[in-house]
mmCIF file of C-alpha atoms in Angstrom:
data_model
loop_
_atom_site.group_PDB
_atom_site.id
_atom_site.type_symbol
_atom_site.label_atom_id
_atom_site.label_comp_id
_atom_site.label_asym_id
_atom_site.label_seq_id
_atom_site.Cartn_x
_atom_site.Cartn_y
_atom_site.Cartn_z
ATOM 1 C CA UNK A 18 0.000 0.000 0.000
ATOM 2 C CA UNK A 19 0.950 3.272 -0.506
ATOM 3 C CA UNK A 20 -1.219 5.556 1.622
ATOM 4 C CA UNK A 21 0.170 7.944 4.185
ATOM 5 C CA UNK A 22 -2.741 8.858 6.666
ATOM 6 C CA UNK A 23 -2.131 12.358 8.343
ATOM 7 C CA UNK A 24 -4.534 13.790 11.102
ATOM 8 C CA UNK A 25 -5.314 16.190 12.104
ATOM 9 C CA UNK A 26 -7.135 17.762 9.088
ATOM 10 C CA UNK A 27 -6.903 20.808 10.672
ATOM 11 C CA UNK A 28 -5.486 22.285 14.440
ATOM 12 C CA UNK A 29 -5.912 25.576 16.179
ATOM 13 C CA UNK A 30 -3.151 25.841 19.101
ATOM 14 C CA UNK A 31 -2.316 29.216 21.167
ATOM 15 C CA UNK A 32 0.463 30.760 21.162
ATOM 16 C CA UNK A 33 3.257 29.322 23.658
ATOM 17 C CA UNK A 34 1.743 25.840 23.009
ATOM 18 C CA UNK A 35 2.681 22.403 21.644
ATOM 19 C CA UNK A 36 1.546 21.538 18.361
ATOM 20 C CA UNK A 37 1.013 17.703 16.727
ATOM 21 C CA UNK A 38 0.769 16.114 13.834
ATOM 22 C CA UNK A 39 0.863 12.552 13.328
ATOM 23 C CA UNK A 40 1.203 10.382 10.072
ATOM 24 C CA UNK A 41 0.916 6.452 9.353
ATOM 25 C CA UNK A 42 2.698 4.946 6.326
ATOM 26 C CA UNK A 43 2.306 1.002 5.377
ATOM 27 C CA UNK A 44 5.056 0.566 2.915
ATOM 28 C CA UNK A 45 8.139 -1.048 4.933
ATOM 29 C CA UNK A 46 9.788 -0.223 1.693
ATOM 30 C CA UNK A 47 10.083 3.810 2.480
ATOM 31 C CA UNK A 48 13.321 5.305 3.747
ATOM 32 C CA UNK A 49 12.827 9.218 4.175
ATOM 33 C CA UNK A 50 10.390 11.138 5.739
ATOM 34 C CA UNK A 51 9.948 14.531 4.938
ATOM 35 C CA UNK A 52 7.598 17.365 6.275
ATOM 36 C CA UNK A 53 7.128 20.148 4.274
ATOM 37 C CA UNK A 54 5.672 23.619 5.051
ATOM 38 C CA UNK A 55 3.589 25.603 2.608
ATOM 39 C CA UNK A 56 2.079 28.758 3.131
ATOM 40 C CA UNK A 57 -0.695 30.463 1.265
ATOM 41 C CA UNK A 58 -0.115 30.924 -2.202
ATOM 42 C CA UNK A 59 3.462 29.616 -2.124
ATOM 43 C CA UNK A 60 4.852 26.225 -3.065
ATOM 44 C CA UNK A 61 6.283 23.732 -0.144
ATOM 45 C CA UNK A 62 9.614 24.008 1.325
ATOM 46 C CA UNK A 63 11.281 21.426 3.260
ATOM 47 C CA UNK A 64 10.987 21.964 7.144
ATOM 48 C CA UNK A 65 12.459 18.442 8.643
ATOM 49 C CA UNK A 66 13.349 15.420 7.598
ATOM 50 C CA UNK A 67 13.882 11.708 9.103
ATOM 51 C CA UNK A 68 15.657 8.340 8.045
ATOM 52 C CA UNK A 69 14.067 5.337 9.387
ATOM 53 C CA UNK A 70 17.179 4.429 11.454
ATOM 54 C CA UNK A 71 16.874 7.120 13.922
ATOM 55 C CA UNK A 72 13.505 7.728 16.593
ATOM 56 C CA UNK A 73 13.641 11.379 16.478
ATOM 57 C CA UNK A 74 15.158 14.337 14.842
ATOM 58 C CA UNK A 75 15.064 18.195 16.861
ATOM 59 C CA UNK A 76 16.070 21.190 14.679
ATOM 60 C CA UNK A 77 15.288 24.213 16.853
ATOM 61 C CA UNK A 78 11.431 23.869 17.734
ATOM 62 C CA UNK A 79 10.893 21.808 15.573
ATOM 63 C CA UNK A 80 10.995 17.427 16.667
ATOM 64 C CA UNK A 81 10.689 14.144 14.433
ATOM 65 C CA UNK A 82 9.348 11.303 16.307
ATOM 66 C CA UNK A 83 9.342 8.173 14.601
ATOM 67 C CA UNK A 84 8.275 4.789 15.428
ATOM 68 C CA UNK A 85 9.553 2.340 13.101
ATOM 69 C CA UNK A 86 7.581 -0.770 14.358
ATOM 70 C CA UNK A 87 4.179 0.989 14.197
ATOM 71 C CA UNK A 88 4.785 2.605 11.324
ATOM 72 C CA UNK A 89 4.020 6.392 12.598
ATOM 73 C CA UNK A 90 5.620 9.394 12.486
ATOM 74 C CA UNK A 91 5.121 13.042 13.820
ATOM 75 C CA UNK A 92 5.680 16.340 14.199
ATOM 76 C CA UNK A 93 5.739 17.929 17.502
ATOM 77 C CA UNK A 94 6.517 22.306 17.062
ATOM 78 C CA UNK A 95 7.238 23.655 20.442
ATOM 79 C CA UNK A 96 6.531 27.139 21.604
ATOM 80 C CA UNK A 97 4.293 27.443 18.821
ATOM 81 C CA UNK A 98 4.200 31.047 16.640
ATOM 82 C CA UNK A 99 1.585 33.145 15.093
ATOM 83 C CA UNK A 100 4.151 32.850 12.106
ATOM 84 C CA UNK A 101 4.118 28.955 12.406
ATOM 85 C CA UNK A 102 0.684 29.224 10.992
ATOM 86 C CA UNK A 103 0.723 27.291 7.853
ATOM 87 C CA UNK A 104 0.011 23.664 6.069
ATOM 88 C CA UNK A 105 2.062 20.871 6.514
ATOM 89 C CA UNK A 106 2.592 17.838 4.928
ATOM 90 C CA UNK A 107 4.469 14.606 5.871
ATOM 91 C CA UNK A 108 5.569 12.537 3.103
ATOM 92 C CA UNK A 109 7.615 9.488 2.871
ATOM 93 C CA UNK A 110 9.733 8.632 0.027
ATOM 94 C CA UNK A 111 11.592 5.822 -1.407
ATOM 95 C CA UNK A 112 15.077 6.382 -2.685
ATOM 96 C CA UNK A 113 14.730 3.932 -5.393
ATOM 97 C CA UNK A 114 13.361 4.177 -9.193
ATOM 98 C CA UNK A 115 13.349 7.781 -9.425
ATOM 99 C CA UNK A 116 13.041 8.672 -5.437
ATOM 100 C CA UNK A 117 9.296 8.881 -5.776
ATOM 101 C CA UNK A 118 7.334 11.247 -2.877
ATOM 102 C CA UNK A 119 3.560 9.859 -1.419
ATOM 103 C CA UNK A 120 2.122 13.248 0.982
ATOM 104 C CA UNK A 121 -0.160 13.090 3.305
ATOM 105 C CA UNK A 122 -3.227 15.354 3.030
ATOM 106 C CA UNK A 123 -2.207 18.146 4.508
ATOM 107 C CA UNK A 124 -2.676 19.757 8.037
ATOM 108 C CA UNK A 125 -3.632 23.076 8.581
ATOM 109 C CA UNK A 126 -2.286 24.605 11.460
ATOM 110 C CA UNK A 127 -3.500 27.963 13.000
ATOM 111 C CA UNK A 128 -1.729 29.745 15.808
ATOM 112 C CA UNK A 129 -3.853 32.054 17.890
ATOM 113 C CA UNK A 130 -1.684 35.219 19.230
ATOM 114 C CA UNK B 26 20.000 31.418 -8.150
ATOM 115 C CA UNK B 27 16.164 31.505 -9.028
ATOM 116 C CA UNK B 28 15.385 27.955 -8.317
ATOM 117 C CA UNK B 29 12.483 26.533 -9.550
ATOM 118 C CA UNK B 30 10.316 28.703 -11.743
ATOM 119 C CA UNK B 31 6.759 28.100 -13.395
ATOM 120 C CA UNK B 32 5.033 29.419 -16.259
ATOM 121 C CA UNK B 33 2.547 30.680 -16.159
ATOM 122 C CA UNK B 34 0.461 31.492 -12.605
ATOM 123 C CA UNK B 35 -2.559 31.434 -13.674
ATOM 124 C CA UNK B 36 -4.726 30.327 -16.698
ATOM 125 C CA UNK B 37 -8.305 29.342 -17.749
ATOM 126 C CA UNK B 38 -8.800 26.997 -20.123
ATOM 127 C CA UNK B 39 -11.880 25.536 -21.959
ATOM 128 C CA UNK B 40 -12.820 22.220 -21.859
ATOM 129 C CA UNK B 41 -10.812 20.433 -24.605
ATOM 130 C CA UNK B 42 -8.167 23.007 -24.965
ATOM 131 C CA UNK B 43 -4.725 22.095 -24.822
ATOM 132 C CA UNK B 44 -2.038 24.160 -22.997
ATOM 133 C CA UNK B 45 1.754 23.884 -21.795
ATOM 134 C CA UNK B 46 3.170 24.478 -18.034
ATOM 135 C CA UNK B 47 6.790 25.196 -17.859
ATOM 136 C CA UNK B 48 9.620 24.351 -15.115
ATOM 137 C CA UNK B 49 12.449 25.620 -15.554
ATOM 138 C CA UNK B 50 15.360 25.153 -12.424
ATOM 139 C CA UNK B 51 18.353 26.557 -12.373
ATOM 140 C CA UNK B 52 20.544 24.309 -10.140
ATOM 141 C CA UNK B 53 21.593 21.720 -12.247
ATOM 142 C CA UNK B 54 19.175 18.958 -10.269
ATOM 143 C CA UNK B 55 18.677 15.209 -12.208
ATOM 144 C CA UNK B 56 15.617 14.750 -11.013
ATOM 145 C CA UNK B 57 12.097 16.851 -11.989
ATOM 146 C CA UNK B 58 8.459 16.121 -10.844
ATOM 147 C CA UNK B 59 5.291 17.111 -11.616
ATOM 148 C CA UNK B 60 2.486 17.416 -8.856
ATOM 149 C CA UNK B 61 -1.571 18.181 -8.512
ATOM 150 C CA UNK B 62 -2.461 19.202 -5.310
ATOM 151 C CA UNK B 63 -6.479 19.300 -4.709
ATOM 152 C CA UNK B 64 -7.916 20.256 -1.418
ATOM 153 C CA UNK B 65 -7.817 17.405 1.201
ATOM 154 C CA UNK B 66 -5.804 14.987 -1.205
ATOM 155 C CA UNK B 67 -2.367 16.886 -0.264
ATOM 156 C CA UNK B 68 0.071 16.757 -3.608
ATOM 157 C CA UNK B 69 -0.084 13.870 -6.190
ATOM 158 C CA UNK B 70 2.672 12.751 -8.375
ATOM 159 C CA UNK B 71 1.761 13.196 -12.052
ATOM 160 C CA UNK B 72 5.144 12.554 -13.957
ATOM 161 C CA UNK B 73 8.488 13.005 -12.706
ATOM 162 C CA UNK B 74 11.614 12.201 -14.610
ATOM 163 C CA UNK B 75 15.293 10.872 -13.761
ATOM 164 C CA UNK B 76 17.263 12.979 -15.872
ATOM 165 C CA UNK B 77 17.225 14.420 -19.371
ATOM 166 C CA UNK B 78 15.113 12.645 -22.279
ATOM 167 C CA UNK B 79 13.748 9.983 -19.408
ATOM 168 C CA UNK B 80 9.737 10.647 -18.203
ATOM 169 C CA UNK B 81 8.018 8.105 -16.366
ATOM 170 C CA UNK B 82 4.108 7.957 -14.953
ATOM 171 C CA UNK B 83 3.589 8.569 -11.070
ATOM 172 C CA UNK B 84 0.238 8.211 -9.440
ATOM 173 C CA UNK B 85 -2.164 10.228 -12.215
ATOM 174 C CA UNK B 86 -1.062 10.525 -14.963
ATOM 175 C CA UNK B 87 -3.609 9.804 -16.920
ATOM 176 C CA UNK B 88 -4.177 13.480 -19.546
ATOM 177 C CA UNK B 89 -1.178 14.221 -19.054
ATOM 178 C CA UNK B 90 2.306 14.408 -21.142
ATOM 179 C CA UNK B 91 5.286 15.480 -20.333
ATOM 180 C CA UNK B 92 9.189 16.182 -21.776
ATOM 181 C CA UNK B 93 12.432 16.863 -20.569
ATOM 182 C CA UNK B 94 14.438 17.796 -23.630
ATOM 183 C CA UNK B 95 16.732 19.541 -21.390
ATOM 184 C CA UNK B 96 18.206 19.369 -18.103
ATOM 185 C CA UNK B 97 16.755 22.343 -16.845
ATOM 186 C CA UNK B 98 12.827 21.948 -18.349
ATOM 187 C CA UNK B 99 10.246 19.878 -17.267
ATOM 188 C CA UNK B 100 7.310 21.039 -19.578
ATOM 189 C CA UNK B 101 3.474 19.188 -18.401
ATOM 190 C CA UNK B 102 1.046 19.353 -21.435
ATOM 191 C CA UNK B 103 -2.498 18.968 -21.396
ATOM 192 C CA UNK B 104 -3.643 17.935 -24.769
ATOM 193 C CA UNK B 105 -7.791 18.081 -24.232
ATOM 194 C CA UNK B 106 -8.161 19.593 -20.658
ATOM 195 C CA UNK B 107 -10.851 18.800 -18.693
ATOM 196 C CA UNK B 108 -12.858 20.268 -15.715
ATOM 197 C CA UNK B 109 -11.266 17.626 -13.215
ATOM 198 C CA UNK B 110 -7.681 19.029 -14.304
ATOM 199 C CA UNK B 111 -8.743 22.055 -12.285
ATOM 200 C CA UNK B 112 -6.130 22.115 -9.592
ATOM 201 C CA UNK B 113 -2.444 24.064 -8.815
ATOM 202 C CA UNK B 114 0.304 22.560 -10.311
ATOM 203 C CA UNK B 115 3.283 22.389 -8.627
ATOM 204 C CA UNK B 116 7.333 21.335 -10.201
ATOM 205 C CA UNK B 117 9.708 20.079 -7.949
ATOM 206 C CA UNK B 118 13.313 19.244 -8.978
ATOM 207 C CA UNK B 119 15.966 17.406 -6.599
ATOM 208 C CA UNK B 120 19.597 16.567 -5.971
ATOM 209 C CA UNK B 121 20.145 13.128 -6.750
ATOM 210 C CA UNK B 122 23.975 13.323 -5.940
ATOM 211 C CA UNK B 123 23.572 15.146 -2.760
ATOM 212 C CA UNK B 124 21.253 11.797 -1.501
ATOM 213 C CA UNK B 125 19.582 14.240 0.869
ATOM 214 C CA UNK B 126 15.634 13.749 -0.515
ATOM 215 C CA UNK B 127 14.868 17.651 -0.310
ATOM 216 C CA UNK B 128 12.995 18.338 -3.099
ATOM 217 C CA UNK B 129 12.726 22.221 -4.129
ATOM 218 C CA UNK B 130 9.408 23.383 -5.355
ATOM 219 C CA UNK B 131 8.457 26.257 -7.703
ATOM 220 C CA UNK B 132 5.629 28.792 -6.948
ATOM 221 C CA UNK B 133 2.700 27.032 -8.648
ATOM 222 C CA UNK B 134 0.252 27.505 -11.487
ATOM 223 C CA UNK B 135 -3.197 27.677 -10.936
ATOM 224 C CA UNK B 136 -4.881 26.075 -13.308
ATOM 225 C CA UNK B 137 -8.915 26.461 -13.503
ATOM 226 C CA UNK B 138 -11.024 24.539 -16.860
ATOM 227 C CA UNK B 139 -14.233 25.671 -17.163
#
């Protein structure tokens, strides 16, 4: 299968706070996964990224959690920012024919000042 | 450096028209895609391609064609567009030789068939 299940559709968080977002993936066969951050009217751009060798990835406030055995990932933005207000995607790719890229649907997240 | 440019933004069609969306990236990346993104269906590979004169199908590609005739270009053609091909179109290229997965994105073209 090659679904990636992403919830939730849609989160409204204050500012300060913790925001999630989780994804499922079925295909043992994917080794990278992205999330990408697009706002309005803009194209995505690459916020974090994880190999399946490693539980979790922090790049400022911004943490991978992954959980190779259930096949889940997620995205955990701490201290949460007005200007963190956006859509994000988690993805998970497959390096070979062609590195091919399944997304999830999409989260958008709203930050309340 | 501009990255990944499209062309055009925006354009209407009529149903049955055919049209051309170019990609166009500047930093010398193997690998091109092609993407539909719909509301609540996130972004959906059309066509991507491994390098120049190579294209190969991705998830829906069905009304679609596409050609790489250069390094650089990634053109998507629509020969007979139809009302469900209303969506924004978005061209990603990538780094194959880096091994790092990001893939840039251009700005999108908004696409709307009446």
């Amino acid at each position: 299968q090659q679904q990636v299940k992403q919830s939730p559709q849609s989160l409204i968080v204050q500012k300060g706070g913790i925001s999630i977002i989780n994804c499922a993936y079925e295909n043992t066969a994917f080794d990278y996964f992205p999330w990408y951050q697009q706002f309005p009217g803009k194209g995505p751009a690459l916020l974090i990224a994880i190999r399946p060798d490693v539980s979790e990835k922090k790049e400022g406030r911004f943490t991978i959690s992954f959980n190779k055995s259930a096949k889940q990932f997620s995205l955990h933005i701490m201290d949460s920012q007005p200007g963190d207000s956006a859509t994000y995607f988690c993805a998970a790719s497959v390096w070979g024919g062609g590195f091919k890229t399944i997304f999830g649907a999409g989260t958008r997240l709203f930050v309340k000042a | 450096n501009a990255g990944v440019t499209q062309t055009p933004k925006f354009r209407v069609l009529k149903t049955g028209q055919s049209m051309t969306l170019l990609c166009a990236q500047d930093m010398n990346h193997e690998y091109m895609y092609w993407y539909r993104q719909d509301p609540g269906m996130g972004l959906r590979l059309i066509h991507y391609s491994v390098g120049e004169g190579t294209t190969a199908k991705g998830e829906v590609p069905d009304g679609y064609n596409v050609s790489r005739l250069k390094k650089q270009n990634f053109l998507l053609g629509l020969e007979s567009a139809a009302p469900s091909q209303t969506s924004v179109y978005f061209c990603a290229s990538l780094d194959r030789d880096r091994g790092q997965g990001e893939q840039f994105f251009g700005p999108g073209t908004r696409l709307t068939v009446l």
